[in-house]
Short mmCIF file of C-alpha atoms and ligand atoms in Angstrom, two decimals:
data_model
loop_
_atom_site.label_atom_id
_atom_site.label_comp_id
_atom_site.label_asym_id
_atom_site.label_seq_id
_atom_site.Cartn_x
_atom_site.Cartn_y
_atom_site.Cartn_z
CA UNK A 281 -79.88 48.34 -116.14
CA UNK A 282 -79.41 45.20 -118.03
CA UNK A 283 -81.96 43.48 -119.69
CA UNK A 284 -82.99 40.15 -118.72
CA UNK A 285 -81.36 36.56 -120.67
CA UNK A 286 -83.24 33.14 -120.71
CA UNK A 287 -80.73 30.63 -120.03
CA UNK A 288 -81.09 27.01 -120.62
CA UNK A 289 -78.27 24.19 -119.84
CA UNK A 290 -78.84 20.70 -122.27
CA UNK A 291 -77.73 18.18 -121.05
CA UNK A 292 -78.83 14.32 -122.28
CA UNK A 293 -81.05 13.97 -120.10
CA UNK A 294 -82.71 17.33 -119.28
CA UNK A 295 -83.07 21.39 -119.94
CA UNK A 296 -82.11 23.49 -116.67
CA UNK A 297 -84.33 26.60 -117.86
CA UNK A 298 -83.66 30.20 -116.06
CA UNK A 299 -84.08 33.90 -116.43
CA UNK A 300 -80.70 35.67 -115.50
CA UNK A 301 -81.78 39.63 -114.76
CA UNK A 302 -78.19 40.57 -114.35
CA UNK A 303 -74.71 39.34 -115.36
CA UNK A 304 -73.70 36.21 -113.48
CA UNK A 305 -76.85 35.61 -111.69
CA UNK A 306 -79.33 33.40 -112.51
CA UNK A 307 -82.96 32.66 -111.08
CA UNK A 308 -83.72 28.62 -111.73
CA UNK A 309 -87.24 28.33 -113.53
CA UNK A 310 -87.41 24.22 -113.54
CA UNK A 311 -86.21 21.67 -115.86
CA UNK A 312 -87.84 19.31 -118.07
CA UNK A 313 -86.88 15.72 -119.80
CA UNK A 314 -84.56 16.80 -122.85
CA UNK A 315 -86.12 15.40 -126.18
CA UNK A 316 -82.96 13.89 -127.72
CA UNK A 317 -84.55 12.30 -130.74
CA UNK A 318 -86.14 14.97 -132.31
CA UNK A 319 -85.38 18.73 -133.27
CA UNK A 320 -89.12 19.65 -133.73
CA UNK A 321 -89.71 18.29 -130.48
CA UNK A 322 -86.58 20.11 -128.88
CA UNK A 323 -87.35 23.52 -130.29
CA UNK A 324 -90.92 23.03 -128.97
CA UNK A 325 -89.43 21.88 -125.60
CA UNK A 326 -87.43 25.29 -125.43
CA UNK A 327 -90.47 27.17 -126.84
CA UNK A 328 -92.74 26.37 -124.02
CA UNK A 329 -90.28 27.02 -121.47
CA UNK A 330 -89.91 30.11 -122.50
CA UNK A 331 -93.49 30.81 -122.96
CA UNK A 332 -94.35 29.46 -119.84
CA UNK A 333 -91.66 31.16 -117.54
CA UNK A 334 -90.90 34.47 -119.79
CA UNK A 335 -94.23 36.01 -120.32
CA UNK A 336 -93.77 39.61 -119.30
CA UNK A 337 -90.45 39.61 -121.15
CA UNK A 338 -90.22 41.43 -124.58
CA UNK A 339 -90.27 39.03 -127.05
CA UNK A 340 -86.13 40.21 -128.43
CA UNK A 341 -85.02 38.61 -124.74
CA UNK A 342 -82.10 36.04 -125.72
CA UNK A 343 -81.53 33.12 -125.19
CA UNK A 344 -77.92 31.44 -123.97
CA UNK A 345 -77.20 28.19 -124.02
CA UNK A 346 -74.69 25.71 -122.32
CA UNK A 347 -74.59 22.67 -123.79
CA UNK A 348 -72.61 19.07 -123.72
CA UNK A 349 -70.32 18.28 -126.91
CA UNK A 350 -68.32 21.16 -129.22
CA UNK A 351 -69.88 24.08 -130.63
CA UNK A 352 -67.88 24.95 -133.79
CA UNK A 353 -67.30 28.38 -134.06
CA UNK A 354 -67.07 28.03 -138.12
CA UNK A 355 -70.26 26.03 -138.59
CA UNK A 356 -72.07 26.40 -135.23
CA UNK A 357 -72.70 22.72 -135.60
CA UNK A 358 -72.56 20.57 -132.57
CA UNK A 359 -69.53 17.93 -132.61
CA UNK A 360 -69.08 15.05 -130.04
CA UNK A 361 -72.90 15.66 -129.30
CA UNK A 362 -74.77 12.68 -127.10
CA UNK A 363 -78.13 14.47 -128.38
CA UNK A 364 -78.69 12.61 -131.94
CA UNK A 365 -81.81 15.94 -132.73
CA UNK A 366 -78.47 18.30 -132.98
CA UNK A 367 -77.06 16.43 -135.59
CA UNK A 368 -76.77 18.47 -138.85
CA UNK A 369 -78.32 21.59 -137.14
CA UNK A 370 -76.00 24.93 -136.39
CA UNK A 371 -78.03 25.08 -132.90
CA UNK A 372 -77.53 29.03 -131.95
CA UNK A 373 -78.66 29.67 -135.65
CA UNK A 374 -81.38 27.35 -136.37
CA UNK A 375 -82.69 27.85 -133.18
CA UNK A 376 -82.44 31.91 -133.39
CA UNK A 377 -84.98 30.90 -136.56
CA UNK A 378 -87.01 28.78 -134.88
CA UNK A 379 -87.76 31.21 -131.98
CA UNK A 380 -87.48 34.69 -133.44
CA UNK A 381 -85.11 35.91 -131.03
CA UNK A 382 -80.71 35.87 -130.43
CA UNK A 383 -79.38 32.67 -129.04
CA UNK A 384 -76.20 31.88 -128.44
CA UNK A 385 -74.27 28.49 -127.14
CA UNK A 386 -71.28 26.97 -126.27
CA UNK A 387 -70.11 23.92 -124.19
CA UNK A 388 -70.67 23.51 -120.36
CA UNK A 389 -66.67 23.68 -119.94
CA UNK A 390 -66.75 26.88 -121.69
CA UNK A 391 -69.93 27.91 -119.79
CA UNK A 392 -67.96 27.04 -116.41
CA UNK A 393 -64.94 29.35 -117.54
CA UNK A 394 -66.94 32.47 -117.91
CA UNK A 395 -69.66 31.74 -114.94
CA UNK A 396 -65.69 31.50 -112.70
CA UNK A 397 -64.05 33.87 -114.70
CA UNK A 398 -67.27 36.75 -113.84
CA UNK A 399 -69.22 35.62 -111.03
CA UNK A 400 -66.90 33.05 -109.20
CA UNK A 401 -63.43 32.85 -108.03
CA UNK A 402 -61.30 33.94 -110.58
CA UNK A 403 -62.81 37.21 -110.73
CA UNK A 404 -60.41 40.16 -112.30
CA UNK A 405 -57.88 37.58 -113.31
CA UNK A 406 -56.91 38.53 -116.99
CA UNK A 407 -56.36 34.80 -118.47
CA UNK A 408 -58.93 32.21 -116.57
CA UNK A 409 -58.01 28.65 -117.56
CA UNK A 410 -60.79 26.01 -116.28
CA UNK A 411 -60.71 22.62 -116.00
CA UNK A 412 -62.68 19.99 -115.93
CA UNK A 413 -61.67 17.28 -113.67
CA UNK A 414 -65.28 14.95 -114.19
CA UNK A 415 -65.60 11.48 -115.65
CA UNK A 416 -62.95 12.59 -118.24
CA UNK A 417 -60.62 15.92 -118.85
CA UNK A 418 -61.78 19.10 -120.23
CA UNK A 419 -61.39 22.97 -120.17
CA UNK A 420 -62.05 25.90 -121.16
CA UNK A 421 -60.61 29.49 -121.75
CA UNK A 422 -61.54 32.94 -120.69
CA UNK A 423 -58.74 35.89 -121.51
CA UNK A 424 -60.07 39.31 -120.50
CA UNK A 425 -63.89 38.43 -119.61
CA UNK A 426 -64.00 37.17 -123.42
CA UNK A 427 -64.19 33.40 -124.04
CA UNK A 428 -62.12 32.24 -126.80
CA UNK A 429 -64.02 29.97 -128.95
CA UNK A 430 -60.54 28.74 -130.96
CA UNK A 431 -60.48 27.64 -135.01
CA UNK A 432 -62.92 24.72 -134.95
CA UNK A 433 -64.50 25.66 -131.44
CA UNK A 434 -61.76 23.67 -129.74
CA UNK A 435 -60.08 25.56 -127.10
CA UNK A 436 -58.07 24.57 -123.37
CA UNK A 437 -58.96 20.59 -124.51
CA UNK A 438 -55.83 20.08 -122.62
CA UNK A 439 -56.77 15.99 -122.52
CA UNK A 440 -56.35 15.01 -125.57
CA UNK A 441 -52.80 15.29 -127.35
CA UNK A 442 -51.63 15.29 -123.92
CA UNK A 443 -50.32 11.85 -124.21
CA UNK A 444 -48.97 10.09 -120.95
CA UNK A 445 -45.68 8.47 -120.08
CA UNK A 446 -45.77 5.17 -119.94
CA UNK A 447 -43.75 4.42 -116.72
CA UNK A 448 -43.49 6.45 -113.64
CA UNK A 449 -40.78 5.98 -111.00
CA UNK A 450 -42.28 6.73 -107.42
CA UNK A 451 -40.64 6.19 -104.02
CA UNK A 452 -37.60 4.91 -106.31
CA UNK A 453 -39.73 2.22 -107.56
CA UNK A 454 -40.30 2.39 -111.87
CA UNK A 455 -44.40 1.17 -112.46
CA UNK A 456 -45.35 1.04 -116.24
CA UNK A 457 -48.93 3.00 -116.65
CA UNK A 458 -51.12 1.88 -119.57
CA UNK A 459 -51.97 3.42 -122.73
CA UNK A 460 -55.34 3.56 -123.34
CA UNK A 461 -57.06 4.12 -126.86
CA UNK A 462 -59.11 7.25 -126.57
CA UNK A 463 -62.49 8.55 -128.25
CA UNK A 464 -60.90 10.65 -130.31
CA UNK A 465 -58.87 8.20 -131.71
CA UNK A 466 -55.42 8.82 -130.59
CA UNK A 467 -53.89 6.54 -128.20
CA UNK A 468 -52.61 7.23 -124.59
CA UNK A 469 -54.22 10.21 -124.37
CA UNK A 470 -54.71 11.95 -120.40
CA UNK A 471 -58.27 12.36 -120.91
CA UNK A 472 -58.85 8.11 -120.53
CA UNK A 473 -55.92 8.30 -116.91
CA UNK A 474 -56.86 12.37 -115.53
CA UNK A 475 -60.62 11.95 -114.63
CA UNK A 476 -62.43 10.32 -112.63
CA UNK A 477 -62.54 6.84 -114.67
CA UNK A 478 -59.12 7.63 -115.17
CA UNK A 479 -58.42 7.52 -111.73
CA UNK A 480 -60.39 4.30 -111.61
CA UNK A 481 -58.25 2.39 -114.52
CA UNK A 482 -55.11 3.43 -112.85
CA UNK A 483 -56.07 1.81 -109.32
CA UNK A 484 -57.77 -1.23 -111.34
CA UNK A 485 -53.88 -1.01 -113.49
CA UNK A 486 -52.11 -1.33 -110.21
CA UNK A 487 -54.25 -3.12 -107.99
CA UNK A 488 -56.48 -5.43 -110.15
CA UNK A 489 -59.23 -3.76 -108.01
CA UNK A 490 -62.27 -1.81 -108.73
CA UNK A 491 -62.72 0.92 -106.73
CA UNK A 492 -64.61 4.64 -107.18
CA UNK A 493 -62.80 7.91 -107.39
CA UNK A 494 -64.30 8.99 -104.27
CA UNK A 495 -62.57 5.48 -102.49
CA UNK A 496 -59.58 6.20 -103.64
CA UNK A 497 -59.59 9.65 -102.17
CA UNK A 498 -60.67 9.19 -98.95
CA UNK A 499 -58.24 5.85 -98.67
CA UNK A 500 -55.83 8.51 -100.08
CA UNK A 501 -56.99 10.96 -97.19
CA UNK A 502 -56.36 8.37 -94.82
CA UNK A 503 -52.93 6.76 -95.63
CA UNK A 504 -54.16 3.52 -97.59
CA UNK A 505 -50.93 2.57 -99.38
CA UNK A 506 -53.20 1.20 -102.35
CA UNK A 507 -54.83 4.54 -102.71
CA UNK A 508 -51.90 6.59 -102.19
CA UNK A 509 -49.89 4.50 -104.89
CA UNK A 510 -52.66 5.83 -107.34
CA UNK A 511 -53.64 8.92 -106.54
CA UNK A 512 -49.99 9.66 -106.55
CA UNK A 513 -49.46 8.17 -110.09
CA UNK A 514 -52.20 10.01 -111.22
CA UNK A 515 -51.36 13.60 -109.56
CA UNK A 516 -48.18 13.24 -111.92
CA UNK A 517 -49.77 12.48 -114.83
CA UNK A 518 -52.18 14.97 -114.21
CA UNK A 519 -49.94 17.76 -113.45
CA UNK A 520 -47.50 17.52 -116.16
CA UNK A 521 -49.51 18.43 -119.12
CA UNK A 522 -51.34 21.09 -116.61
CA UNK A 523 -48.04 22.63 -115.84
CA UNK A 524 -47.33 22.77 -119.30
CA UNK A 525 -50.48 24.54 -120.24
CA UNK A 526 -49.65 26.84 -117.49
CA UNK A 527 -46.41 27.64 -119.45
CA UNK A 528 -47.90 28.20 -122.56
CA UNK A 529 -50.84 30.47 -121.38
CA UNK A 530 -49.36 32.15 -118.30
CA UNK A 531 -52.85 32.47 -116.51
CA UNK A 532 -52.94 34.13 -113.35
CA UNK A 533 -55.77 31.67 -112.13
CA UNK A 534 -56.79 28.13 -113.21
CA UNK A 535 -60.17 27.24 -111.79
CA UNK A 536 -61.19 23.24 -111.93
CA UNK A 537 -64.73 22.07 -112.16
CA UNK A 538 -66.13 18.56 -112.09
CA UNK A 539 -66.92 15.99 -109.78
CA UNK A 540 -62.76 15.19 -108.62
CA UNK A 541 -62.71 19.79 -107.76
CA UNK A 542 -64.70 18.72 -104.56
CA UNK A 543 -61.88 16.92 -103.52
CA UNK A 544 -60.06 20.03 -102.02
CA UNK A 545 -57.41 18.16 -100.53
CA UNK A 546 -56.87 16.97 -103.80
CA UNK A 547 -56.98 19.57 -106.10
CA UNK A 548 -54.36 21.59 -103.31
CA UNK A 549 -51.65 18.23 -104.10
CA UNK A 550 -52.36 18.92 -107.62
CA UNK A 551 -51.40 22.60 -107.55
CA UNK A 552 -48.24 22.19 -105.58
CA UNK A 553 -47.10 20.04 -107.96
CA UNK A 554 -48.18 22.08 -110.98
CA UNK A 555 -46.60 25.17 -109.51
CA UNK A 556 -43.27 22.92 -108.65
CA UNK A 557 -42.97 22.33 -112.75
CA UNK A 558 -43.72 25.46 -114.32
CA UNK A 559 -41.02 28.64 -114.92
CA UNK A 560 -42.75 31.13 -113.48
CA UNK A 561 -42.76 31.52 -109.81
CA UNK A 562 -46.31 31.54 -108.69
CA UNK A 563 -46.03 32.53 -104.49
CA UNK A 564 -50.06 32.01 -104.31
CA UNK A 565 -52.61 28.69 -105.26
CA UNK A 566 -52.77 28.89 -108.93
CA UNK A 567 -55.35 26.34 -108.90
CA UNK A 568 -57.96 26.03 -106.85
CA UNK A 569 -61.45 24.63 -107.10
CA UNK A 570 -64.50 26.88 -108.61
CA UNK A 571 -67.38 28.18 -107.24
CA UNK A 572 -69.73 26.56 -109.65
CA UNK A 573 -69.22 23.14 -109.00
CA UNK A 574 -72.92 22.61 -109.89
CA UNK A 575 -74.80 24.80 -111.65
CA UNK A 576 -71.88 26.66 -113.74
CA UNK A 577 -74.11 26.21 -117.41
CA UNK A 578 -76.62 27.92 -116.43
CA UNK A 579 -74.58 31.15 -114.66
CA UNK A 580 -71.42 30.94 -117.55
CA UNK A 581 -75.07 31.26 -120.50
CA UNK A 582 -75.89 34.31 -118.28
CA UNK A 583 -72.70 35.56 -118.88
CA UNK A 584 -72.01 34.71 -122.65
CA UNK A 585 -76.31 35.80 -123.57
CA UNK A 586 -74.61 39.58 -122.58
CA UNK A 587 -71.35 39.38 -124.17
CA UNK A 588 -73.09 38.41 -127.26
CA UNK A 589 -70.70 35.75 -128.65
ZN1 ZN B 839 -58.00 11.84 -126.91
#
């Protein structure tokens, strides 16, 4: 019998709180405002949730977190972090302090990979790559039920470094795509053209209009030409560095996450044409979309509080 995990999922604007009483399942508690300012007032925050909501628990239950921004592995400090109270603090550690008991974190893309790679569909696959397909591009990587934190807690970043062509021919006409200066500092990275807003810029590139991702999918869905120009632009410059990520870490399953992975019809197109440019011959979807569309952090930190790392 395993032993029960608090879970908690920090985002900028609130705590999910849980108790998970076995692997990969998680019962929500509630969620309160998160206090970004302040570390005093965040480790309180976390300290009456877990008074409140774990009272008959021993006091050496732990505590896994999933968490926006990098955790590095080296310093356990938070990188790329909207929450300005992490700054300067190793947030497993300093927390662990703080509340007496084990505590562990990592990123909600990383969270997503294990809560898929245990509990959702990609289940006894040996290497689980996950992707996030949301406002921008992330990932995440899972090789046998471990996740694999990477020198500098960067791992399956697959958007950045990926940098795009600029000019795509497509029905035998040649269209020049943009390239974009990126947060971290590069330019023409696929992390400002494969989300979302990506999406967005490329239809605003071709169109000089401003639609939403979710427009441009459904006018996709129903034969708009606009729409169909883009999302086909964006399906190749989407599935080239995928396919090549495919190559280099020959998973058996690639699960994607993020608000574009409810676009079914979408993610399919995007796996036909990753599994049309990669050397191995993969006979079944490769990628499809997860089970934890919402609510991965919270499952993936009831996963990692039991692995212990
Ligand atoms: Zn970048």
């Amino acid at each position: 019998m395993t032993s029960a995990v608090f879970c908690a999922d920090i985002g900028g604007s609130f705590i999910k709180f849980g108790i998970s009483r076995r692997s990969g399942e998680i019962e929500e508690c509630g969620k309160v405002p998160t206090p970004v300012a302040s570390w005093d007032d965040f480790v309180d925050a976390m300290q009456t949730l877990i008074t409140r909501y774990g009272a008959d628990l021993p006091s050496s239950t732990p505590l896994a977190i999933s968490t926006a921004g990098l955790v590095s592995p080296q310093t356990g400090e938070m990188l790329a972090t909207n929450i300005p109270a992490f700054t300067g603090h190793s947030l497993a550690k300093d927390l662990s302090a703080a509340l007496e008991r084990p505590v562990t974190a990592a990123n909600d893309a990383d969270c997503f990979a294990l809560a898929e790679a245990h509990a959702g569909n990609a289940q006894h696959h040996a290497v689980v790559a996950a992707i996030i397909l949301g406002t921008g591009v992330g990932g995440g990587l899972v090789i046998n039920g471990q996740l694999v934190r990477g020198h500098g807690g960067v791992t399956g970043e697959w958007g950045h470094g990926a940098i795009t062509r600029t000019a795509l021919t497509l029905n035998g006409e040649s269209y020049c795509i943009p390239r974009l200066t990126c947060g971290c500092g590069q330019t023409g990275c696929l992390d400002m053209l494969g989300g979302a807003r990506g999406m967005e810029r490329l239809h605003e590139h071709f169109h000089r209009q401003q639609n939403t991702s979710l427009e441009i999918v459904t006018g996709w869905l129903n034969g708009d030409t606009d729409a169909s120009l883009t999302v086909n632009a964006w399906l190749e410059l989407v599935a080239e560095p995928l396919a090549l990520l495919v190559n280099i870490l020959g998973p058996s399953r690639i699960v994607a996450g993020g608000g574009l992975a409810s676009a079914t019809e979408l993610i399919a197109a995007l796996d036909q044409k990753v599994r049309a440019g990669v050397l191995h011959t993969y006979t079944e979807p490769l990628l499809i979309p997860g089970k934890f569309l919402t609510g991965g952090g919270l499952v993936g930190a009831s996963v990692m509080g039991r692995l212990g790392s």
